[in-house]
Coordinates of C-alpha atoms and ligand atoms in Angstrom, one line a residue:
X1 CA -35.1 -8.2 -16.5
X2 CA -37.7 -8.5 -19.2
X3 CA -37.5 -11.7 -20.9
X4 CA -38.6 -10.8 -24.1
X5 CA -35.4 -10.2 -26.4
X6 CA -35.5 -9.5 -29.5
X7 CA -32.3 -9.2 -31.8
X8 CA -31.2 -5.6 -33.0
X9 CA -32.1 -5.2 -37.1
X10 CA -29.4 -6.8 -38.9
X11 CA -27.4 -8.5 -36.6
X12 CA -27.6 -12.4 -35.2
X13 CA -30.9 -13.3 -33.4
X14 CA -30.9 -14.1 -29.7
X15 CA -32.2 -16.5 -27.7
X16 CA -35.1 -14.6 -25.5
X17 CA -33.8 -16.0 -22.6
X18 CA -30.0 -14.7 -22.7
X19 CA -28.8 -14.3 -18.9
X20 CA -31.4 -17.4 -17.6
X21 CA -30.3 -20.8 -15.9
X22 CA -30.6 -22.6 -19.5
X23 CA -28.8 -19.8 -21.6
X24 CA -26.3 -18.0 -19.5
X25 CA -25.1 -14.9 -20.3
X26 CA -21.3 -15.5 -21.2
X27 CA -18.3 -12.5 -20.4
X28 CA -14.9 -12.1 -21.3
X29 CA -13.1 -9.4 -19.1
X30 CA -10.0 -8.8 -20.1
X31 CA -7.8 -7.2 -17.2
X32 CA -8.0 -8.9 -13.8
X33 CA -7.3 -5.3 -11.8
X34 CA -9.7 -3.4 -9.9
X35 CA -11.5 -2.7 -12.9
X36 CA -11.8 -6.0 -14.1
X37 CA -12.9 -7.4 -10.4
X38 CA -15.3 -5.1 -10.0
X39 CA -16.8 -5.5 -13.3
X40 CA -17.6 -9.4 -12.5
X41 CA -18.7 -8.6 -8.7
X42 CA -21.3 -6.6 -10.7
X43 CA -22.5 -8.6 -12.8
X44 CA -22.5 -11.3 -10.1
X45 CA -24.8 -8.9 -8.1
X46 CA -27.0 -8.2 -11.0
X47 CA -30.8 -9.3 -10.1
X48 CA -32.1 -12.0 -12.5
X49 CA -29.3 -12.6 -14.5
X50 CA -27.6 -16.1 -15.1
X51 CA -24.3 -15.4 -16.4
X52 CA -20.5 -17.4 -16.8
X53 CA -17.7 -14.9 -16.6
X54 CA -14.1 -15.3 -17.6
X55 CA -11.5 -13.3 -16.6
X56 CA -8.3 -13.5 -18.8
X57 CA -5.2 -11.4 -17.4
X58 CA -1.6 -10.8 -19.3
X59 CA 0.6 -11.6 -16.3
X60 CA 0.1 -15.3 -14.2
X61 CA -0.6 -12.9 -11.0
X62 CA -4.1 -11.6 -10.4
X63 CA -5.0 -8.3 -9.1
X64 CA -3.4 -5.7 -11.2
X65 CA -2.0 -2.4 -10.1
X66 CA -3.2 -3.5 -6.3
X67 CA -0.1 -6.1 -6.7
X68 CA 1.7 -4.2 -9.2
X69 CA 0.4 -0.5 -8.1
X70 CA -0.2 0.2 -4.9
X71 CA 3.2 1.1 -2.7
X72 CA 4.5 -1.7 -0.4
X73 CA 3.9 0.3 3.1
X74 CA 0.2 0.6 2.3
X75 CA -1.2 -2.9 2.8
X76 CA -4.3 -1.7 3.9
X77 CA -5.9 -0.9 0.7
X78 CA -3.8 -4.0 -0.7
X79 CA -6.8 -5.9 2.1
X80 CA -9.5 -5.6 -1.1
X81 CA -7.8 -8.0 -2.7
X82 CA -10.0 -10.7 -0.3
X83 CA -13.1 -9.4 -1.7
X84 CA -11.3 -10.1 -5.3
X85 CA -10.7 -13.4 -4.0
X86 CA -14.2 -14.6 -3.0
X87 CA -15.4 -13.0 -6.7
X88 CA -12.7 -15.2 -8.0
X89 CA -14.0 -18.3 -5.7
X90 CA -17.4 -18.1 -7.5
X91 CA -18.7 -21.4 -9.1
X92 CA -19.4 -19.2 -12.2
X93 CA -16.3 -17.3 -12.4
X94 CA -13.2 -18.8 -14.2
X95 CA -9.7 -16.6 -14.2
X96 CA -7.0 -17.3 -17.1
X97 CA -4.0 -16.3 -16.1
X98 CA -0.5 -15.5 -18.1
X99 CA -2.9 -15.3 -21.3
X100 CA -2.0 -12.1 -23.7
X101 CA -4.3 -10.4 -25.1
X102 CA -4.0 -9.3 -28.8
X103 CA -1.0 -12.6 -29.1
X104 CA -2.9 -15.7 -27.0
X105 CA -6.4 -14.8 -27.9
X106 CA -7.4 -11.9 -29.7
X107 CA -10.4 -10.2 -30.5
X108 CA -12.0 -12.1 -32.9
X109 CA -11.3 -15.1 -30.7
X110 CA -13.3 -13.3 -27.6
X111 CA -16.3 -12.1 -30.1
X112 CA -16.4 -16.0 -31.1
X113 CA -16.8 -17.4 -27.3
X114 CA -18.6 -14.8 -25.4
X115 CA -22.0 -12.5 -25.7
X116 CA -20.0 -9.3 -24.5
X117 CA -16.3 -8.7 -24.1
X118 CA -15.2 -6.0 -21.5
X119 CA -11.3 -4.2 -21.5
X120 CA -10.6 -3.3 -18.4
X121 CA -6.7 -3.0 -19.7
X122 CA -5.9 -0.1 -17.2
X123 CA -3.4 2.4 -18.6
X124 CA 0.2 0.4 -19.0
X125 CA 2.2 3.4 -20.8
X126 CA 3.2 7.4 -19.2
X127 CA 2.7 10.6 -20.1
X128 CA 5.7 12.5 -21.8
X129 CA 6.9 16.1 -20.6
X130 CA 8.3 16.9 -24.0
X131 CA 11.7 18.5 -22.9
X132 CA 15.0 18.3 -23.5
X133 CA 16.8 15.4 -21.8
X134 CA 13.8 13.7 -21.1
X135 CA 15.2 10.2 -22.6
X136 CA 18.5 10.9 -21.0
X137 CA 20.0 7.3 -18.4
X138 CA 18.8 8.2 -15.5
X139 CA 15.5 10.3 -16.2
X140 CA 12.5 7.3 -15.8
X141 CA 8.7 7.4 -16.0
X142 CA 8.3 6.8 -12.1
X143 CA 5.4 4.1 -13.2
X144 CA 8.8 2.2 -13.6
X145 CA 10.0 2.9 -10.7
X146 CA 6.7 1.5 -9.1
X147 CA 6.6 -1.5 -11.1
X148 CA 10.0 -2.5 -10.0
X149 CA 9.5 -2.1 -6.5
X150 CA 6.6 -3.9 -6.5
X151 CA 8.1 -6.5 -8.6
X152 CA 6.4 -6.4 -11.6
X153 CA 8.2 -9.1 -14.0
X154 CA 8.4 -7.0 -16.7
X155 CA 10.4 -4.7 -14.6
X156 CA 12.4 -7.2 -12.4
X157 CA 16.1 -6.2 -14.5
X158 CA 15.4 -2.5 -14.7
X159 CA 17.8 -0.4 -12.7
X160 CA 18.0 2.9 -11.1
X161 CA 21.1 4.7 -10.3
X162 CA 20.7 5.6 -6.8
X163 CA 24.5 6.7 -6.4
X164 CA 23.8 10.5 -6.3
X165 CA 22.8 12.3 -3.5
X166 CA 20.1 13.9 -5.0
X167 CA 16.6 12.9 -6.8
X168 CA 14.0 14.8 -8.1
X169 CA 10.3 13.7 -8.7
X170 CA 8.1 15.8 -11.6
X171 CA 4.7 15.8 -10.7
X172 CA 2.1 16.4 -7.4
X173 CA 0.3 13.8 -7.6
X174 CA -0.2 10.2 -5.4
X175 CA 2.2 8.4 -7.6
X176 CA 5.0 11.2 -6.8
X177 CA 4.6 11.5 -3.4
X178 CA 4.5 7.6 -3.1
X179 CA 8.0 7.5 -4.8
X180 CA 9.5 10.4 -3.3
X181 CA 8.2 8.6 0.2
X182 CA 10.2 5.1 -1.3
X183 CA 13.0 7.3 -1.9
X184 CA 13.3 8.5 1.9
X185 CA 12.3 5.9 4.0
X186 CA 14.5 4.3 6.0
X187 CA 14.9 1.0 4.0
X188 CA 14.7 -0.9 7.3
X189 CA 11.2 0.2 7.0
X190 CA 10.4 -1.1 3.8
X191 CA 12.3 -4.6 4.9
X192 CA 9.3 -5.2 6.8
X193 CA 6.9 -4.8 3.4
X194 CA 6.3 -6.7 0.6
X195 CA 8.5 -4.9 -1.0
X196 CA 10.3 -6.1 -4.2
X197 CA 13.9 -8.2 -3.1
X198 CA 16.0 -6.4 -5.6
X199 CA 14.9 -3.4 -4.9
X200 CA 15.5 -3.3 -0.9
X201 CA 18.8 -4.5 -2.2
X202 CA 19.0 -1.1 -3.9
X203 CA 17.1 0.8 -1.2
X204 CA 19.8 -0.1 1.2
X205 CA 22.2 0.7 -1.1
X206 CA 20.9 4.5 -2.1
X207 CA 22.8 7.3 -1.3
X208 CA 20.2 9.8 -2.1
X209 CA 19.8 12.3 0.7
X210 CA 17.2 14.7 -0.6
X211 CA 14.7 14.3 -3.0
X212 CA 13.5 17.4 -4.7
X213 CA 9.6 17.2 -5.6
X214 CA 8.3 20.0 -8.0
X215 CA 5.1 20.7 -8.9
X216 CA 3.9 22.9 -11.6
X217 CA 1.0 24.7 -10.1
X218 CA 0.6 25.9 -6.3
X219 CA -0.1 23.9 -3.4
X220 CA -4.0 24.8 -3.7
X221 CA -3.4 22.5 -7.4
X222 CA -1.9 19.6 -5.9
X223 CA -2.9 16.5 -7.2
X224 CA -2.3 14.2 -4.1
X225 CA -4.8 13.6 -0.9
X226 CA -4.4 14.3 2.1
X227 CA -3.9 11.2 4.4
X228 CA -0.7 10.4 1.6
X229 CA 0.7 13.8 2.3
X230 CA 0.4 14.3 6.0
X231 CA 2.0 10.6 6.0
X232 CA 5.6 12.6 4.5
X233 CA 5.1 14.6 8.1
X234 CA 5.6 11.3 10.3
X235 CA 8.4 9.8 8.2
X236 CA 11.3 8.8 10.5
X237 CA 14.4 10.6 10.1
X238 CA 13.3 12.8 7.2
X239 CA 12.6 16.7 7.4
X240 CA 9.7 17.8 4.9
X241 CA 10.7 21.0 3.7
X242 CA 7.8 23.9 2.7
X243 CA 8.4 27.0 1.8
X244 CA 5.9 29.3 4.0
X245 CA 5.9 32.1 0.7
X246 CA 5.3 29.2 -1.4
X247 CA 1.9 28.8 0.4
X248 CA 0.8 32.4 -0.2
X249 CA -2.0 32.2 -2.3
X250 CA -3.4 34.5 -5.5
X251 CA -6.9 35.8 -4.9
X252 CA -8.1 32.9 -8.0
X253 CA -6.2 30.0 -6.5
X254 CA -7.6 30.6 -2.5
X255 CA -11.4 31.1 -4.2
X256 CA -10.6 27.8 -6.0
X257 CA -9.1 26.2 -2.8
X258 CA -12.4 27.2 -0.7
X259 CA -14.7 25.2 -2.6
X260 CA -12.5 21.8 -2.2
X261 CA -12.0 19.9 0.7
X262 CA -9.2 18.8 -0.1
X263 CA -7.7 21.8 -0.5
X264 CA -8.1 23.4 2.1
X265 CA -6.7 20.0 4.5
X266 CA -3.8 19.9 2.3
X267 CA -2.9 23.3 2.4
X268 CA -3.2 22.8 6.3
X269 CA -0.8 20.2 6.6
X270 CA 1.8 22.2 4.0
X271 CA 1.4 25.3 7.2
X272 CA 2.4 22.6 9.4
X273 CA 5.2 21.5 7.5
X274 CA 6.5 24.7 6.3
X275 CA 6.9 25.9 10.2
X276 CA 8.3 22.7 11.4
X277 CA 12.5 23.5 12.0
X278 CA 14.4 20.9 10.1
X279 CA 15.9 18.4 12.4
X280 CA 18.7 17.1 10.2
X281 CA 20.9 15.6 9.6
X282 CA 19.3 12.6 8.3
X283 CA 17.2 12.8 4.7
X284 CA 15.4 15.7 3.0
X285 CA 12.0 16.0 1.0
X286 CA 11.6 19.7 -0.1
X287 CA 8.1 20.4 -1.8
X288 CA 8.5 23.0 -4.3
X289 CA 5.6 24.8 -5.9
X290 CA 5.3 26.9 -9.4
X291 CA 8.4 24.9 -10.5
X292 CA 8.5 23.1 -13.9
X293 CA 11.6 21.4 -15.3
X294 CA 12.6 22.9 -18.7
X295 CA 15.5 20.6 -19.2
X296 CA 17.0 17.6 -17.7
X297 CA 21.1 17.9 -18.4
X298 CA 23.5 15.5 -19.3
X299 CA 26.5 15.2 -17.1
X300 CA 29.2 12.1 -18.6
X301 CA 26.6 10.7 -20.9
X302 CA 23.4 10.9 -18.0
X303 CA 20.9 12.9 -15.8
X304 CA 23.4 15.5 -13.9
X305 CA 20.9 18.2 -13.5
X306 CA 17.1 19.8 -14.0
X307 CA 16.9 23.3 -15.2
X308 CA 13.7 24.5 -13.3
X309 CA 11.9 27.4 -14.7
X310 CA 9.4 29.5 -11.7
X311 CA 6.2 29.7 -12.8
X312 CA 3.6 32.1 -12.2
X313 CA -0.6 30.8 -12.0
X314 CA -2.8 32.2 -15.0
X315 CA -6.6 31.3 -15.3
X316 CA -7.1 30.0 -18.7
X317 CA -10.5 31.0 -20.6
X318 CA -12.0 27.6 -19.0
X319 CA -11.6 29.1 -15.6
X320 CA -8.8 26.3 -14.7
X321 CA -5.9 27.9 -13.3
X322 CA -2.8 26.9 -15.1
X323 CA 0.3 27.9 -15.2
X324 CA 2.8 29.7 -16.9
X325 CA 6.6 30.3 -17.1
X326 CA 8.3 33.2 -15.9
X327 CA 11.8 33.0 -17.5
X328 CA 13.3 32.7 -14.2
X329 CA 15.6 29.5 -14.1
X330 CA 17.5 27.7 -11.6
X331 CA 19.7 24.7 -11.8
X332 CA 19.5 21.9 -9.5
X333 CA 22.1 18.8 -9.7
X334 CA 20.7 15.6 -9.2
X335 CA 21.4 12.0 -10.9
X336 CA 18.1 10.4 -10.9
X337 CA 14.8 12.1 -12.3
X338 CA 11.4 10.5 -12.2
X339 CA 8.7 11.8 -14.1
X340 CA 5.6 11.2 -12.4
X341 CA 3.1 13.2 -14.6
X342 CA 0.5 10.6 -15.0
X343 CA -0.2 6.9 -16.3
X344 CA -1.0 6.9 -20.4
X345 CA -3.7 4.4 -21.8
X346 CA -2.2 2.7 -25.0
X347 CA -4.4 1.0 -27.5
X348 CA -5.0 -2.9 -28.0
X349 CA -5.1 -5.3 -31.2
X350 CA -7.9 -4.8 -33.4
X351 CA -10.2 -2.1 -30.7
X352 CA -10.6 1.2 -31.7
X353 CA -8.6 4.0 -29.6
X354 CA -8.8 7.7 -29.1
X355 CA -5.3 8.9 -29.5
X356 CA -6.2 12.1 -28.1
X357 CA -7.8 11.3 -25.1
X358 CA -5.5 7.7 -25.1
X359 CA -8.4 5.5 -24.1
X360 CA -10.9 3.7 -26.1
X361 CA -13.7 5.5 -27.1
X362 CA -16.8 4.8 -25.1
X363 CA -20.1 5.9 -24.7
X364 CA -20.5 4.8 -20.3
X365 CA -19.1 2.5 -21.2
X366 CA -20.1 0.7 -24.6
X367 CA -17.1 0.9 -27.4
X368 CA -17.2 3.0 -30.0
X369 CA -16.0 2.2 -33.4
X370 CA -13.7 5.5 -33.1
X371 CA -14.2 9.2 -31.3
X372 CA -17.7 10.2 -31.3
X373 CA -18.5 7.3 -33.7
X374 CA -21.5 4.3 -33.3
X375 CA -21.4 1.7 -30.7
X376 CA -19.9 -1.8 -31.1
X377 CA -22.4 -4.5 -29.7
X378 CA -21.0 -6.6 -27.8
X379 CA -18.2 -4.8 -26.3
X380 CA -17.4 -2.8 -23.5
X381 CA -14.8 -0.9 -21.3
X382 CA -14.1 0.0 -17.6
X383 CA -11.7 1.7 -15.4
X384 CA -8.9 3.8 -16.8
X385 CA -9.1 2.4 -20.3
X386 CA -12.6 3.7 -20.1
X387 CA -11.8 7.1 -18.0
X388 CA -8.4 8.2 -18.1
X389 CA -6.3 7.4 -15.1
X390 CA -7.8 9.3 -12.7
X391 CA -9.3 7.9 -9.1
X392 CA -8.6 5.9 -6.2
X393 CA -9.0 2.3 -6.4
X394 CA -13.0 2.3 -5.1
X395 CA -13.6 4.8 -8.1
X396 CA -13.7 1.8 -10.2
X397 CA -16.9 0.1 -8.3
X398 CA -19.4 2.8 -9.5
X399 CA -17.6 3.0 -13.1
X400 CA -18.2 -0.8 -13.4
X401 CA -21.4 -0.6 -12.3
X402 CA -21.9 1.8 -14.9
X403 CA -20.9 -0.4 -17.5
X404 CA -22.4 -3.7 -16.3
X405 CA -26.0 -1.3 -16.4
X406 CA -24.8 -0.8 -20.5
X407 CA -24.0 -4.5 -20.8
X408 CA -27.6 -5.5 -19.0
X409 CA -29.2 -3.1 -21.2
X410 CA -28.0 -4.6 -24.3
X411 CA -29.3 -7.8 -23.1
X412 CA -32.6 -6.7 -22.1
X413 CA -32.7 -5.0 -25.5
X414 CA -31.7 -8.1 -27.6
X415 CA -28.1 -6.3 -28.9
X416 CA -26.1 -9.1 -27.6
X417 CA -24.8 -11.0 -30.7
X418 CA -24.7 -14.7 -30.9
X419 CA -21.0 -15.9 -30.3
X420 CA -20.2 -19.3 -32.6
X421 CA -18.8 -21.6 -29.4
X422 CA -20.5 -20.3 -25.9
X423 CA -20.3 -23.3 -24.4
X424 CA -16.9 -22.4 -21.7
X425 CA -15.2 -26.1 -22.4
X426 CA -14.2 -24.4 -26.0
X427 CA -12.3 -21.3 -24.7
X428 CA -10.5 -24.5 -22.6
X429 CA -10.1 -26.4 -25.9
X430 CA -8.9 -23.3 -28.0
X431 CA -6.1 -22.5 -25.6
X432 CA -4.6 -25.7 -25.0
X433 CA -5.2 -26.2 -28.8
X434 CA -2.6 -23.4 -29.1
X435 CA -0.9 -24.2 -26.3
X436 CA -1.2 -21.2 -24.2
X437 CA 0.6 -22.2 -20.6
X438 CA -2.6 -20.3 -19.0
X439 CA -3.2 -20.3 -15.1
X440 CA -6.4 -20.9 -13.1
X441 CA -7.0 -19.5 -9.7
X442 CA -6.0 -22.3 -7.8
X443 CA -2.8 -22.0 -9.4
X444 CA -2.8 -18.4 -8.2
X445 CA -2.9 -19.4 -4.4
X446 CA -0.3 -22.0 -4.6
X447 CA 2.0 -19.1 -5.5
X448 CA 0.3 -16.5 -2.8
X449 CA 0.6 -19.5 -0.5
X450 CA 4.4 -20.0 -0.8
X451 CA 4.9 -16.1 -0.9
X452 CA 3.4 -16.1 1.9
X453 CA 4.7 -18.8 4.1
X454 CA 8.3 -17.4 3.1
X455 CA 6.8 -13.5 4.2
X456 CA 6.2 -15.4 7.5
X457 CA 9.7 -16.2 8.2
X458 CA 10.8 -12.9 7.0
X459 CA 8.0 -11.2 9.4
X460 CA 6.8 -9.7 6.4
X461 CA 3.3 -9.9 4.3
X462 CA 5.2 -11.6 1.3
X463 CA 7.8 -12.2 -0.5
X464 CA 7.3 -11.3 -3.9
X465 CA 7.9 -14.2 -6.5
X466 CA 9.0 -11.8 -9.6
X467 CA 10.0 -14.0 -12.4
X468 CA 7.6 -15.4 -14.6
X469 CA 9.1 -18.9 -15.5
X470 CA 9.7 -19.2 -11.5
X471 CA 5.7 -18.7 -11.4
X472 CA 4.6 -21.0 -13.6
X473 CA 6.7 -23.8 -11.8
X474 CA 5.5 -22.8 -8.6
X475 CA 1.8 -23.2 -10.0
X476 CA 2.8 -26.6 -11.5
X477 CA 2.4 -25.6 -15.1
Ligands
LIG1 P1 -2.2 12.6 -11.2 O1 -2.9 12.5 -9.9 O2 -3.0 12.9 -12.4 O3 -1.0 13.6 -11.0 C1 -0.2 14.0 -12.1 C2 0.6 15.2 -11.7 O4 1.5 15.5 -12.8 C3 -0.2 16.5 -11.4 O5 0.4 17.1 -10.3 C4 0.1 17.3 -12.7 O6 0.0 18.7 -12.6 C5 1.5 16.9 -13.0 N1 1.9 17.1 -14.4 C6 1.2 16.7 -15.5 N2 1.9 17.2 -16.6 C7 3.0 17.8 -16.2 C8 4.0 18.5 -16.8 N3 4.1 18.6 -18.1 N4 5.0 19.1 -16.0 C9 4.9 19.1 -14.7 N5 3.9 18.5 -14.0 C10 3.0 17.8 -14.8 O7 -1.5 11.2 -11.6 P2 -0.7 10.1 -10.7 O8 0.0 10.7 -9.5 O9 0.0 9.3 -11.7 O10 -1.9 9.2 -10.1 C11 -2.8 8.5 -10.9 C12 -4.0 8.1 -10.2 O11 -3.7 7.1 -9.2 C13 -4.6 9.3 -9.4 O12 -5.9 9.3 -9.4 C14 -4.0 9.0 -8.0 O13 -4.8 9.6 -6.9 C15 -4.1 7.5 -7.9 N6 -3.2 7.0 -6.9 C16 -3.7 6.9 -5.6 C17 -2.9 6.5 -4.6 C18 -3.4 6.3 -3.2 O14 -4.6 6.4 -3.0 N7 -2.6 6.2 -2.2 C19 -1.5 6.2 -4.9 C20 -1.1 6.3 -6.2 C21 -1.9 6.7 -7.2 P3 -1.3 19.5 -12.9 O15 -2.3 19.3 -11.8 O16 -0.8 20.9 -13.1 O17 -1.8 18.9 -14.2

């Protein structure tokens, strides 16, 4: 890096040597999830550049949607949360945990302490269907269902009536075929996860035999990959059910499907499927295609049954393939509905949002004072604030290191304002001044260390702590 800074026309000077051992660079990330992590493992990596990093997170646990996210019988991409770790171990990386953003500290706060603030906020709401019933007991965003399972604190009393014997899941993408794979697995399976407590509790409970997954567009449009839905083939006990004239394909969508990879394995693992005989009489997944709910129906006051229109493909003027309804309806009883149409970024205190697009504006990265609008020094955003929720957890590695080249670039350029109180004992003093109960890293492994000692006993990774207040004792604050 060039050490000749010079400070952008109206704004604060800078020091010319910003990012050296006598003036380190100081960050606040906000979000301690992929994003976050990989945000402060690049700027860690980044070639002659001196820099103190902070990482503040809402809940006392670290890791984000890999805790809260990712589904209990995958815990091998739960294994990057070691490389989060050693980031975390680093002399010059501090981690606040149980410290809300926009209520503990706030914007103003960050712009006051730090050089460069990043949000790395992920995308905490849904996305809505817009039909009729939608809001009915027993129709959930299956992001809840998730969190739940995975003991999530906010979602630790949440219930989900699993008394009928059938379910259906809106949507073909990972997060559907994650929760129609909950919804099916033997829970004897899951006892051996980190699965949430209450919800084995439940599992073992559910009488739900089949579980009804539609997707809007065709099986060449599916959102999921292919390793998650050839795993619904080897599920114990369960018969995957495919309709072979469902995998018939229009001349546009078998064009489209040749120039993806991914296509073209998934639609060889649906052939499979489809010309498998069901085994019975244990449970059932049926994968249906060209199928969109038009109404969810109320039977004594909740979910009793999905009206579920066929759809036919069209190509739009873009060239995308969409789809389109055909006015032919059937009706399918079921007493739990998840709607698993895709995670929604919601905006934070005082940072400007695009409500269309539901992230906050960005230019690779650099906020934006609104849509299309000028960039805010000093401030930054990465993973699905910054994108849209789209991606597998590595996607966030190369969209950090996108931003972390903005962030350097504004160094190098002398755009970095001059915060009031760098020096990292006043973050320290403001909290305690307002007595935020915030949690370091240590405090982290005393909890991972007794969830995991009592996962031991079980035979099982962990065992999820997933009250708050129970946290904070076990971390001794
Ligand atoms: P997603 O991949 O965007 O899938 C959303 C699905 O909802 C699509 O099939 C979409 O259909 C459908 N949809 C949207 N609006 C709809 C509507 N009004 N009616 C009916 N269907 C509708 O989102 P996601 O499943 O929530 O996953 C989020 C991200 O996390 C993805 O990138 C995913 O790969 C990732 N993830 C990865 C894993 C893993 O690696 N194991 C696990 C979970 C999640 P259209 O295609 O027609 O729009």
């Amino acid at each position: 890096m060039t050490r000749h800074l010079h400070a952008k026309a109206g704004s604060t000077p800078v020091s010319t040597s910003l990012g050296t051992q006598e003036h380190p660079l100081r960050v606040a990330v906000v979000g301690a999830g992929p994003a976050g992590f990989f945000t402060v493992e690049a700027l860690l990596k980044a070639s002659d550049l001196a820099c103190s990093i902070d990482v503040f997170n809402r809940l006392p646990t670290p890791y984000g949607l890999v805790r809260e996210g990712v589904a209990p019988d995958h815990p091998s991409i739960k294994k990057v949360t070691r490389k989060y770790d050693r980031i975390a171990s680093e002399p010059n990386v501090r981690y606040f945990g149980n410290v809300t953003f926009g209520r503990d500290v706030d914007r103003g706060d960050l712009l006051r302490h730090y050089h460069q603030v990043v949000y790395a906020v992920g995308a905490q709401s849904d996305r809505r269907l817009g039909i009729p019933g939608e809001d009915l007991a027993g129709s959930h965003a299956a992001t809840e269902f998730v969190a739940w399972y995975n003991g999530h604190p906010d979602f630790t009393d949440r219930s989900f009536d699993l008394s009928h014997e059938r379910a259906v899941v809106i949507g073909n993408g990972n997060v559907a075929v994650d929760v129609a794979r909950i919804l099916v697995t033997d829970p004897e399976e899951l006892a051996a996860t980190d699965i949430a407590d209450h919800a084995l509790d439940a599992l073992r409970r559910s009488r739900v035999r089949e579980v009804v997954m539609l997707g809007r567009r065709g099986p060449a449009q599916g959102k999921f990959t292919s390793v998650e839905l050839k795993e619904l083939g080897r599920l114990e006990g369960v018969d995957v059910i495919v309709d072979a004239a469902d995998l018939e394909l229009d001349p546009a969508s078998a064009a489209e499907a040749e120039m993806s990879r991914v296509a073209i394995r998934n639609l060889e693992i649906l052939r499979d499927l489809a010309a498998r005989d069901p085994k019975g009489p244990g449970r059932r997944l049926v994968l249906r295609f060209l199928a969109s709910p038009a109404e969810i129906l109320e039977a004594d006051g909740r979910v009793g049954a999905v009206r579920v229109e066929r759809n036919r493909l069209v190509q739009a003027g873009s060239g995308t393939i969409r789809s389109e309804g055909t006015g032919d309806v059937d009706t399918l009883e079921a007493g739990l509905v998840l709607r698993s149409v895709g995670y929604r970024g919601v905006p934070i205190p005082d940072v400007a949002f695009d409500s269309e697009r539901h992230l906050i504006p960005n230019l690779a990265g650099r906020v934006l004072d609104g849509p299309g609008g000028s960039v805010m020094p000093g401030e930054f955003v990465a993973g699905w604030i910054k994108r849209g929720p789209s991606g597998i957890i590595g996607t966030n590695k190369p969209d950090a290191a996108e931003t972390v080249a903005g962030m350097l670039d504004e160094v190098q350029g002398g755009g970095a304002s001059a915060p009031e109180r760098p020096a990292p004992e006043a973050m320290v003093e403001l909290l305690e001044s307002r007595q935020v109960r915030y949690v370091t890293f240590e405090d982290w492994r005393k909890l991972d260390e007794v969830e995991t000692m009592e996962g031991e006993k079980q035979g099982r990774p962990r065992v999820k702590v997933v009250r708050v207040e129970r946290m904070l004792e076990i971390m001794g604050r």
